[in-house]
mmCIF file of C-alpha atoms in Angstrom:
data_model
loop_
_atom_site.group_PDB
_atom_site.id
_atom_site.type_symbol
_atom_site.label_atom_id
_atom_site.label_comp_id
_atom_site.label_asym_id
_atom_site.label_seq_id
_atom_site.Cartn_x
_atom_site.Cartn_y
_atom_site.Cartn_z
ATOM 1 C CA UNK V 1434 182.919 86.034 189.475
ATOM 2 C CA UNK V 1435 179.476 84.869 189.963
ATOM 3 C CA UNK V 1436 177.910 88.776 189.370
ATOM 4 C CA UNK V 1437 179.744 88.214 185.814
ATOM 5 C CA UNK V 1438 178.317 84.488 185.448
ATOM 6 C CA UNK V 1439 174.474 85.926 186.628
ATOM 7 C CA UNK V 1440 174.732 89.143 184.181
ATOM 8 C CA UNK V 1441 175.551 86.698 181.500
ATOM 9 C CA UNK V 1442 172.837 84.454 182.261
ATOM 10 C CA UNK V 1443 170.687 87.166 182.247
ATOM 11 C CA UNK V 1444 171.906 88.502 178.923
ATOM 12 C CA UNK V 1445 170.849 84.820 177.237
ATOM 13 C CA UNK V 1446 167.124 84.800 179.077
ATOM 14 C CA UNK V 1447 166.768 88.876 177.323
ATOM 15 C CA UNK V 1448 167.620 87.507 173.958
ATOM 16 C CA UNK V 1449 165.144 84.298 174.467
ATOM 17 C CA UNK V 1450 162.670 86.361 175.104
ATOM 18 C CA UNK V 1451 163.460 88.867 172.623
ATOM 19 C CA UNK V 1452 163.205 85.583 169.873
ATOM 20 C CA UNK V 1453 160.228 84.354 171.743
ATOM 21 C CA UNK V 1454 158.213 87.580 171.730
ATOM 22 C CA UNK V 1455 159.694 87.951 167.249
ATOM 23 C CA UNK V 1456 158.176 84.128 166.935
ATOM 24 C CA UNK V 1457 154.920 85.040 168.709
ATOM 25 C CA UNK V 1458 154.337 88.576 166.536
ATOM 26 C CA UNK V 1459 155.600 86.746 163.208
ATOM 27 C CA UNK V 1460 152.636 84.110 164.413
ATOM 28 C CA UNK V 1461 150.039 86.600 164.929
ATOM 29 C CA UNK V 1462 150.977 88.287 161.801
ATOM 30 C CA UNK V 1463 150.748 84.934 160.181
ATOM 31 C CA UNK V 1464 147.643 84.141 161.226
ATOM 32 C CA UNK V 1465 146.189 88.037 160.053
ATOM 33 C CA UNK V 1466 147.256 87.061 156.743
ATOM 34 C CA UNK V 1467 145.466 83.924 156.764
ATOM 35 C CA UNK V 1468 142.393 85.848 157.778
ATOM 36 C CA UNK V 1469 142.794 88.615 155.359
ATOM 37 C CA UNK V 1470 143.743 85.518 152.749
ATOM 38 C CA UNK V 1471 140.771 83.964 153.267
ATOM 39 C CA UNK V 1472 138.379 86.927 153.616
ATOM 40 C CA UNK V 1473 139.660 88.345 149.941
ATOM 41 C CA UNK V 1474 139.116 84.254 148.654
ATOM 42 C CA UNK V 1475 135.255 84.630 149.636
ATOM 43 C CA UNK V 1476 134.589 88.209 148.340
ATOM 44 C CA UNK V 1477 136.142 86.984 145.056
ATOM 45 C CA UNK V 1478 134.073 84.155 145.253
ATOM 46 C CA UNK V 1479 130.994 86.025 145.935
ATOM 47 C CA UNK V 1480 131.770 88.110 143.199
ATOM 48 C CA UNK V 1481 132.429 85.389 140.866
ATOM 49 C CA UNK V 1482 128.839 84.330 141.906
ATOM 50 C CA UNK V 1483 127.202 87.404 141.119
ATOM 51 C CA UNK V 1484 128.221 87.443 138.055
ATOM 52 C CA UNK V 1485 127.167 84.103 136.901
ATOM 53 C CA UNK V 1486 123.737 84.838 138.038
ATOM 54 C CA UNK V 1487 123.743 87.853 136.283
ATOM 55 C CA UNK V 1488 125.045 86.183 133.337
ATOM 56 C CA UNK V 1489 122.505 83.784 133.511
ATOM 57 C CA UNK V 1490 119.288 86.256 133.515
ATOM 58 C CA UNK V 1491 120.768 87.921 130.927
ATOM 59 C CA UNK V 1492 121.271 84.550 128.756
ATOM 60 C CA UNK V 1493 117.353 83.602 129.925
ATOM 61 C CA UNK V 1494 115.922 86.991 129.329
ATOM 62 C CA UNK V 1495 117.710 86.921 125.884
ATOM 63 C CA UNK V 1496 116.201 83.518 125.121
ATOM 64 C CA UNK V 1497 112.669 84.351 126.335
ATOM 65 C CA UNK V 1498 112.525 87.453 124.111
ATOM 66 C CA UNK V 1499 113.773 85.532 121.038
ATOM 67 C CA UNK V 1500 111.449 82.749 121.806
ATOM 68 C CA UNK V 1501 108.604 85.476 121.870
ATOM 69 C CA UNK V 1502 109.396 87.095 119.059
ATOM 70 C CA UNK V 1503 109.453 83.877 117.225
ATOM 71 C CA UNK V 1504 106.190 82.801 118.690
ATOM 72 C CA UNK V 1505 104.449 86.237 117.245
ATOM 73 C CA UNK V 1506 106.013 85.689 113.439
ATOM 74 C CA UNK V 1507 104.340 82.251 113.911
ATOM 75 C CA UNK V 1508 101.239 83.794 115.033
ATOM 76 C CA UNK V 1509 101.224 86.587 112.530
ATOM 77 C CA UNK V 1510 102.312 84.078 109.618
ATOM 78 C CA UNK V 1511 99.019 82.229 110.162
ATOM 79 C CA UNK V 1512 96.587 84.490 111.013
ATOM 80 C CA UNK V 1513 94.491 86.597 108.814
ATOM 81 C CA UNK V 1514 97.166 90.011 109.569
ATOM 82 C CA UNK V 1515 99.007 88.395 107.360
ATOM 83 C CA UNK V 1516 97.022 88.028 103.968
ATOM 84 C CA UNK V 1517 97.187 90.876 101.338
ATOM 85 C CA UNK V 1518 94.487 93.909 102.392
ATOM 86 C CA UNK V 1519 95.527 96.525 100.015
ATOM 87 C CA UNK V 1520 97.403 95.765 96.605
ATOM 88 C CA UNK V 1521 98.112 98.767 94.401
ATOM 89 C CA UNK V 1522 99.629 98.497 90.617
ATOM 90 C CA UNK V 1523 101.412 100.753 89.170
ATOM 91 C CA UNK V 1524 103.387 101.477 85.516
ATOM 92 C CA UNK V 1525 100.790 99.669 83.597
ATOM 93 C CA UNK V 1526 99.017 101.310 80.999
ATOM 94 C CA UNK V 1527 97.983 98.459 78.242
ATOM 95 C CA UNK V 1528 97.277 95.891 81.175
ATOM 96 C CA UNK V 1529 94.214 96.391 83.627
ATOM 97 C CA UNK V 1530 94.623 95.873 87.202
ATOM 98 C CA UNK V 1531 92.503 92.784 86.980
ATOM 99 C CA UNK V 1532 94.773 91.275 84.271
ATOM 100 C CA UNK V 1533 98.164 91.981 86.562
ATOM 101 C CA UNK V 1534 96.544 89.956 89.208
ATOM 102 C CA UNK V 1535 95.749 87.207 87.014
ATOM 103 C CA UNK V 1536 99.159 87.513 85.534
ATOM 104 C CA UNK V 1537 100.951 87.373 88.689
ATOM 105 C CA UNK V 1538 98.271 85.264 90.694
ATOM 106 C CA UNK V 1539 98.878 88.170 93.155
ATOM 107 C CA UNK V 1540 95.059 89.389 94.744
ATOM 108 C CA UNK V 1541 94.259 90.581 98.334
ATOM 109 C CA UNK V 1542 93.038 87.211 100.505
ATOM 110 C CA UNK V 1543 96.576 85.271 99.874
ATOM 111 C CA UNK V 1544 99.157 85.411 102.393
ATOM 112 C CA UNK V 1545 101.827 88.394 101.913
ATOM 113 C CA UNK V 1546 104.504 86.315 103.352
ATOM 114 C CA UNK V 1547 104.089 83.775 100.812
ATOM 115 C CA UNK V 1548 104.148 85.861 97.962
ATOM 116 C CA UNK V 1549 107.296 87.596 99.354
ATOM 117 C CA UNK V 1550 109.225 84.719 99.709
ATOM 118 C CA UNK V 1551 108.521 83.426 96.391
ATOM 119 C CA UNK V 1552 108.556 87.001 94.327
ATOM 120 C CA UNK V 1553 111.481 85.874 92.363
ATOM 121 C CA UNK V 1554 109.702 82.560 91.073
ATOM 122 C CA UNK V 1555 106.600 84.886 90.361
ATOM 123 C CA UNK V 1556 108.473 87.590 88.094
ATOM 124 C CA UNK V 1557 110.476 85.007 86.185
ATOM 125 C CA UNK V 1558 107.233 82.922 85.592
ATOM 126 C CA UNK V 1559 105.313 85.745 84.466
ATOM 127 C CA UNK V 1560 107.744 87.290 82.491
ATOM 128 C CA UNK V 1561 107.424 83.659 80.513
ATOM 129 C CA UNK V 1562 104.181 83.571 80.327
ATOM 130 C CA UNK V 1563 102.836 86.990 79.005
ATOM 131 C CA UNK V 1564 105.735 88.848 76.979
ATOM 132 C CA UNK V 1565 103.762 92.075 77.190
ATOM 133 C CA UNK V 1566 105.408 91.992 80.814
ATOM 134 C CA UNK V 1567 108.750 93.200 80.481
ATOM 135 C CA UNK V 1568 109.489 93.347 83.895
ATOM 136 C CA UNK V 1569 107.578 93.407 87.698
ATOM 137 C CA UNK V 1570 108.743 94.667 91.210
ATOM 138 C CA UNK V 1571 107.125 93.768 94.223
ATOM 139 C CA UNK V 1572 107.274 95.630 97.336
ATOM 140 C CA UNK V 1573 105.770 95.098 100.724
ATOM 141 C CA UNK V 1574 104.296 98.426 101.851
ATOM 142 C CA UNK V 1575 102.701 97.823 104.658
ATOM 143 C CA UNK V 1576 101.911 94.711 107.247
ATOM 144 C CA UNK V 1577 98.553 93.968 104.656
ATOM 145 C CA UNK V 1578 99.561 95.988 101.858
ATOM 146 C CA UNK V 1579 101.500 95.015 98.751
ATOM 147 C CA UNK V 1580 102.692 97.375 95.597
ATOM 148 C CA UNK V 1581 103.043 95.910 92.185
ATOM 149 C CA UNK V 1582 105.201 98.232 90.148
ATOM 150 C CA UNK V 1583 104.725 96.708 86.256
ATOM 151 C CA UNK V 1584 106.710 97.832 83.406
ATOM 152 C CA UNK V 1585 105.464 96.931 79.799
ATOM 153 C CA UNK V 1586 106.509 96.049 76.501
ATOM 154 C CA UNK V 1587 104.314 98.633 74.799
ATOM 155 C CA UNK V 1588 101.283 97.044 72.360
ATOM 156 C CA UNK V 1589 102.023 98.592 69.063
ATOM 157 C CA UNK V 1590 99.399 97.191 67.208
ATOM 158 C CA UNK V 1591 98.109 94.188 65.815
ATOM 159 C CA UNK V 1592 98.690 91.765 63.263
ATOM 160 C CA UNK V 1593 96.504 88.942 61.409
ATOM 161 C CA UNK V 1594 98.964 86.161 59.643
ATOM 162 C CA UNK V 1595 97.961 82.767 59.000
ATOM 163 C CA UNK V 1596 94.132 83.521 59.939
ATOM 164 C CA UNK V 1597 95.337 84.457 63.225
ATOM 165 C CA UNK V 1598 95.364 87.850 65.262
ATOM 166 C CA UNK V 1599 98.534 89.002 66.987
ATOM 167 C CA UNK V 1600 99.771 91.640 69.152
ATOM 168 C CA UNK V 1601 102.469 92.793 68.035
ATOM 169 C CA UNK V 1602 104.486 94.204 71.009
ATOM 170 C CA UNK V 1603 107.531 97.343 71.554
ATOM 171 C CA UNK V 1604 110.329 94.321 71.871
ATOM 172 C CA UNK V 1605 109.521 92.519 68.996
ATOM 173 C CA UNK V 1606 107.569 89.851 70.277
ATOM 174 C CA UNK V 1607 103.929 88.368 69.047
ATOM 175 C CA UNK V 1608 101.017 87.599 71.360
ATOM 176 C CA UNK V 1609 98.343 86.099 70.048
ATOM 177 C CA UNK V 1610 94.703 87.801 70.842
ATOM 178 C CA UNK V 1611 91.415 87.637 69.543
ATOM 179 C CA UNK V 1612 90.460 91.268 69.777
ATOM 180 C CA UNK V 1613 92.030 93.726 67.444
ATOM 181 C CA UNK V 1614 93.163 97.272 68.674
ATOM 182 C CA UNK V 1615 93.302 100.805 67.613
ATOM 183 C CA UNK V 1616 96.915 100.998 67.334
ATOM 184 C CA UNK V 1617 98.915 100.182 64.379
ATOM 185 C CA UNK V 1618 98.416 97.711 61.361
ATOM 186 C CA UNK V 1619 100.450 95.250 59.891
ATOM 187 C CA UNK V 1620 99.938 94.400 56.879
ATOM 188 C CA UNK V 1621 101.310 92.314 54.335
ATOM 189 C CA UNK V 1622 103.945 89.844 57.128
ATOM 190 C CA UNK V 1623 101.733 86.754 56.727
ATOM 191 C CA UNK V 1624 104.576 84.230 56.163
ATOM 192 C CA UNK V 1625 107.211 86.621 57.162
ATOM 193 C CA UNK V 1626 107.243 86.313 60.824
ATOM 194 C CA UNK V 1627 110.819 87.507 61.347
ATOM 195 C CA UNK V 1628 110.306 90.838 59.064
ATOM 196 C CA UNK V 1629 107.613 91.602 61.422
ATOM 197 C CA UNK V 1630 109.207 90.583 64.336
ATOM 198 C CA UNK V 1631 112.369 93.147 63.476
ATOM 199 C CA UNK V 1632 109.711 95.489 62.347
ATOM 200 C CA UNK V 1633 107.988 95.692 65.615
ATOM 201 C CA UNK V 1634 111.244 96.126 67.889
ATOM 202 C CA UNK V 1635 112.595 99.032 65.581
ATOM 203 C CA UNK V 1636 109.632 100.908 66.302
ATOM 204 C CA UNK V 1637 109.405 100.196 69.687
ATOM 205 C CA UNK V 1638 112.628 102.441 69.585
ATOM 206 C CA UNK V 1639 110.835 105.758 68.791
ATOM 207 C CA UNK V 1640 108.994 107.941 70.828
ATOM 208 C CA UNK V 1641 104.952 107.002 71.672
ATOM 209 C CA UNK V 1642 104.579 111.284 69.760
ATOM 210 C CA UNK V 1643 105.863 109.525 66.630
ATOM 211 C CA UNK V 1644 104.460 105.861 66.764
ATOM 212 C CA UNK V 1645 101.469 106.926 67.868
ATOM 213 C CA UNK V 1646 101.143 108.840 63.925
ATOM 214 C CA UNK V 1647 101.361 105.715 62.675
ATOM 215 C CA UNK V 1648 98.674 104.425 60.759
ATOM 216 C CA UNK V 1649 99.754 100.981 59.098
ATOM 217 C CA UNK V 1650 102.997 99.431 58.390
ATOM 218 C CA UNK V 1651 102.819 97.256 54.820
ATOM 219 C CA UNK V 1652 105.462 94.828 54.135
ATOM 220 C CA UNK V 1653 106.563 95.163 50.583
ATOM 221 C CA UNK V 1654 109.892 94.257 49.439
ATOM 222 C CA UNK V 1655 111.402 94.316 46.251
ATOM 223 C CA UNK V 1656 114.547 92.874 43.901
ATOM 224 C CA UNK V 1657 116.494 96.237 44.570
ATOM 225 C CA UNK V 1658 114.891 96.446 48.725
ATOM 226 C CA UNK V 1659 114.170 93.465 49.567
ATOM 227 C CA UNK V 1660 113.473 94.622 53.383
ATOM 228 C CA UNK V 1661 111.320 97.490 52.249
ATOM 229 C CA UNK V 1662 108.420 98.827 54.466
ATOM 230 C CA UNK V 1663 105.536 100.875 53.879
ATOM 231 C CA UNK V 1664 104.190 103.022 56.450
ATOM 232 C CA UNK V 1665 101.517 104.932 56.215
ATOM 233 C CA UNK V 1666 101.400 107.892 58.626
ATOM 234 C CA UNK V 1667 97.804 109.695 60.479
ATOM 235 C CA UNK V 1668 98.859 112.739 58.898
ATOM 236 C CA UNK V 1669 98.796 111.750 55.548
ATOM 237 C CA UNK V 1670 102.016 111.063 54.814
ATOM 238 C CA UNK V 1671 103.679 108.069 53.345
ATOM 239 C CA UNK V 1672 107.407 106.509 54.680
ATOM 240 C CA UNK V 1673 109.455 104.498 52.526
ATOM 241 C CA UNK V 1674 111.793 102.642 54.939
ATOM 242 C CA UNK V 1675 114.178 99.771 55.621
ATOM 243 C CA UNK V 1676 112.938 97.248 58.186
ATOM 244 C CA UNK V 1677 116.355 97.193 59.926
ATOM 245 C CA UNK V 1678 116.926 100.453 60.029
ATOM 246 C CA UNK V 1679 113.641 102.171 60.747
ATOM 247 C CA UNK V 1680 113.839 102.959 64.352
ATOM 248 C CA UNK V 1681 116.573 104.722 63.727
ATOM 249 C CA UNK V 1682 116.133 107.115 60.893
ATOM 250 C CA UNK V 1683 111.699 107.445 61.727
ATOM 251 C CA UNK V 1684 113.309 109.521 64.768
ATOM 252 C CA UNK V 1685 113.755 112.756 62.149
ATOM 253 C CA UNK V 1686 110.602 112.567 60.799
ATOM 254 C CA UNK V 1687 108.427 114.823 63.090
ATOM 255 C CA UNK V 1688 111.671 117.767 61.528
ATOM 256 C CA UNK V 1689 111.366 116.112 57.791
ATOM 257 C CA UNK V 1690 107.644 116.398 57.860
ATOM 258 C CA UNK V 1691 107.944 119.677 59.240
ATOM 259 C CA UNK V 1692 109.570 121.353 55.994
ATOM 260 C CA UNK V 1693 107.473 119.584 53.592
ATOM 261 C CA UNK V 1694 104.943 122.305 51.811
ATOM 262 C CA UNK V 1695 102.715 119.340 51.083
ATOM 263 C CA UNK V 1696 101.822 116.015 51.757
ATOM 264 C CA UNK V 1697 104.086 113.706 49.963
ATOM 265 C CA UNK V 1698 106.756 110.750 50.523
ATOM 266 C CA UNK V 1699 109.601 110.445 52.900
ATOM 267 C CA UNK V 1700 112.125 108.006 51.477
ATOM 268 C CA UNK V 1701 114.376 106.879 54.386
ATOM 269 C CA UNK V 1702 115.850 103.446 52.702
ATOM 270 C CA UNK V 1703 118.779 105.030 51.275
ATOM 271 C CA UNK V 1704 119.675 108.893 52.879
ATOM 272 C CA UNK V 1705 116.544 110.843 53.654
ATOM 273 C CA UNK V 1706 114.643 112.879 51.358
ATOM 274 C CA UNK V 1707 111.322 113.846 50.469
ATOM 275 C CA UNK V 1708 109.013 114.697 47.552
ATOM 276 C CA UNK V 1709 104.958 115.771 47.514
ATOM 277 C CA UNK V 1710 102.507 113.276 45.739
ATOM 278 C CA UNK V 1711 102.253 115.646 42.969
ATOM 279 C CA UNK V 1712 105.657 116.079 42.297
ATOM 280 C CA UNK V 1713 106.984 114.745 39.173
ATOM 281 C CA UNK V 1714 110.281 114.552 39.962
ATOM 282 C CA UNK V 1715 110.114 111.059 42.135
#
């Protein structure tokens, strides 16, 4: 009876320190976790760490270059790098280099920047004020160096109405000059500024080979045409034409002229045909 009572007894003080010897593994392996718990929290911290401070240099090394980079534009807007060295024109033929800087108040000495900036106010302004420009590019070529590509409304002549002398340019338009040129001469428009206004931009249509034969343009109109022109060509030759219409049909007279076995006159108001000076069939 009392070996059964002591092998029980013994049985209960196994299992006690069976669950004592669990409790104090499931403690040890409580407190590893911990360790390992807290040991992950501080590399993840650390690395958090790192990466702000890398974060950081790159945000200040960012900010110091684009504070340096502004600092040189500032530098290079005010010092003398930045004024116009070299300036080149182009495309003009009528206008001298001297007279496009003028124009465009564009000369080496005046800061590039400046002129950049405001190169749209520039080509409107000087469209307006000299209508032999028809048009202007500007292109910075170089830190110092500026190109000023001009293209013109080409001077066809001149004109004297009212007492006073006129260029009479490829669009039309009237500038008025004191100096006469070798190209050609209108004659006859005083009072009809419109009819030499027309005049001017029809011709302006042809090719420089054909208005360059050009001698003199008369205005004469009469009951049956009253927007009848005159022109008297370098090779002797004399066009009847239509004011309106003269750009247009002058084009065929290089192949007109061409079959004629003499000098004569080219009537191009009505059709196209032609006759010598002797001829008495007019």
């Amino acid at each position: 009876m009392e070996n059964n009572k002591s092998a029980v007894e013994h049985h209960k003080y196994s299992e006690r320190l069976t669950e004592l010897e669990k409790r104090s593994v499931a403690a040890q392996q409580r407190q590893r976790n911990k360790k390992s718990a807290k040991a992950h929290i501080g590399n993840k911290i650390h690395g958090i760490k790192v990466k702000r401070y890398v974060s950081n240099g790159e945000r200040v090394l960012k900010l110091v270059v684009l504070f340096s980079l502004i600092l040189l534009l500032m530098l290079y807007i005010i010092s003398p790098y930045s004024k116009v060295k070299n300036l080149e024109v182009n495309g003009n033929h009528d206008l001298t280099k001297a007279q496009v800087e003028k124009e465009t108040k564009i000369y080496p000495g005046r800061f590039i920047w400046g002129v950049y900036l405001g190169r749209h106010q520039i080509i409107n302004d000087v469209k307006k004020q000299n209508p032999q420009i028809k048009n202007l590019v500007i292109k910075v070529t170089g830190p110092q160096s500026l190109q000023l590509v001009i293209k013109e409304n080409a001077l066809l002549g001149t004109a004297v109405m009212n007492n006073d002398t006129y260029a009479v340019l490829a669009n039309g338009q009237l500038q008025r000059t004191k100096t006469a040129d070798n190209g050609i001469a209108y004659k006859r428009f005083d009072g009809h500024r419109e009819a030499l206004a027309t005049t001017a931009g029809q011709l302006g249509k042809l090719k420089p080979a054909i208005r360059n034969g050009i001698s003199s343009v008369s205005y004469q109109p009469t009951k049956e045409y009253p927007d009848r022109i005159i022109i008297y060509m370098r090779d002797g030759n004399t066009v009847y034409a239509d004011l309106n219409t003269v750009g247009d049909k002058l084009a065929y007279y290089p192949a007109i002229a061409a079959n004629m076995k003499d000098k004569g006159v080219i009537d191009l108001q009505v059709g196209a045909y032609s006759y010598s000076y002797d001829s008495k069939d007019k």
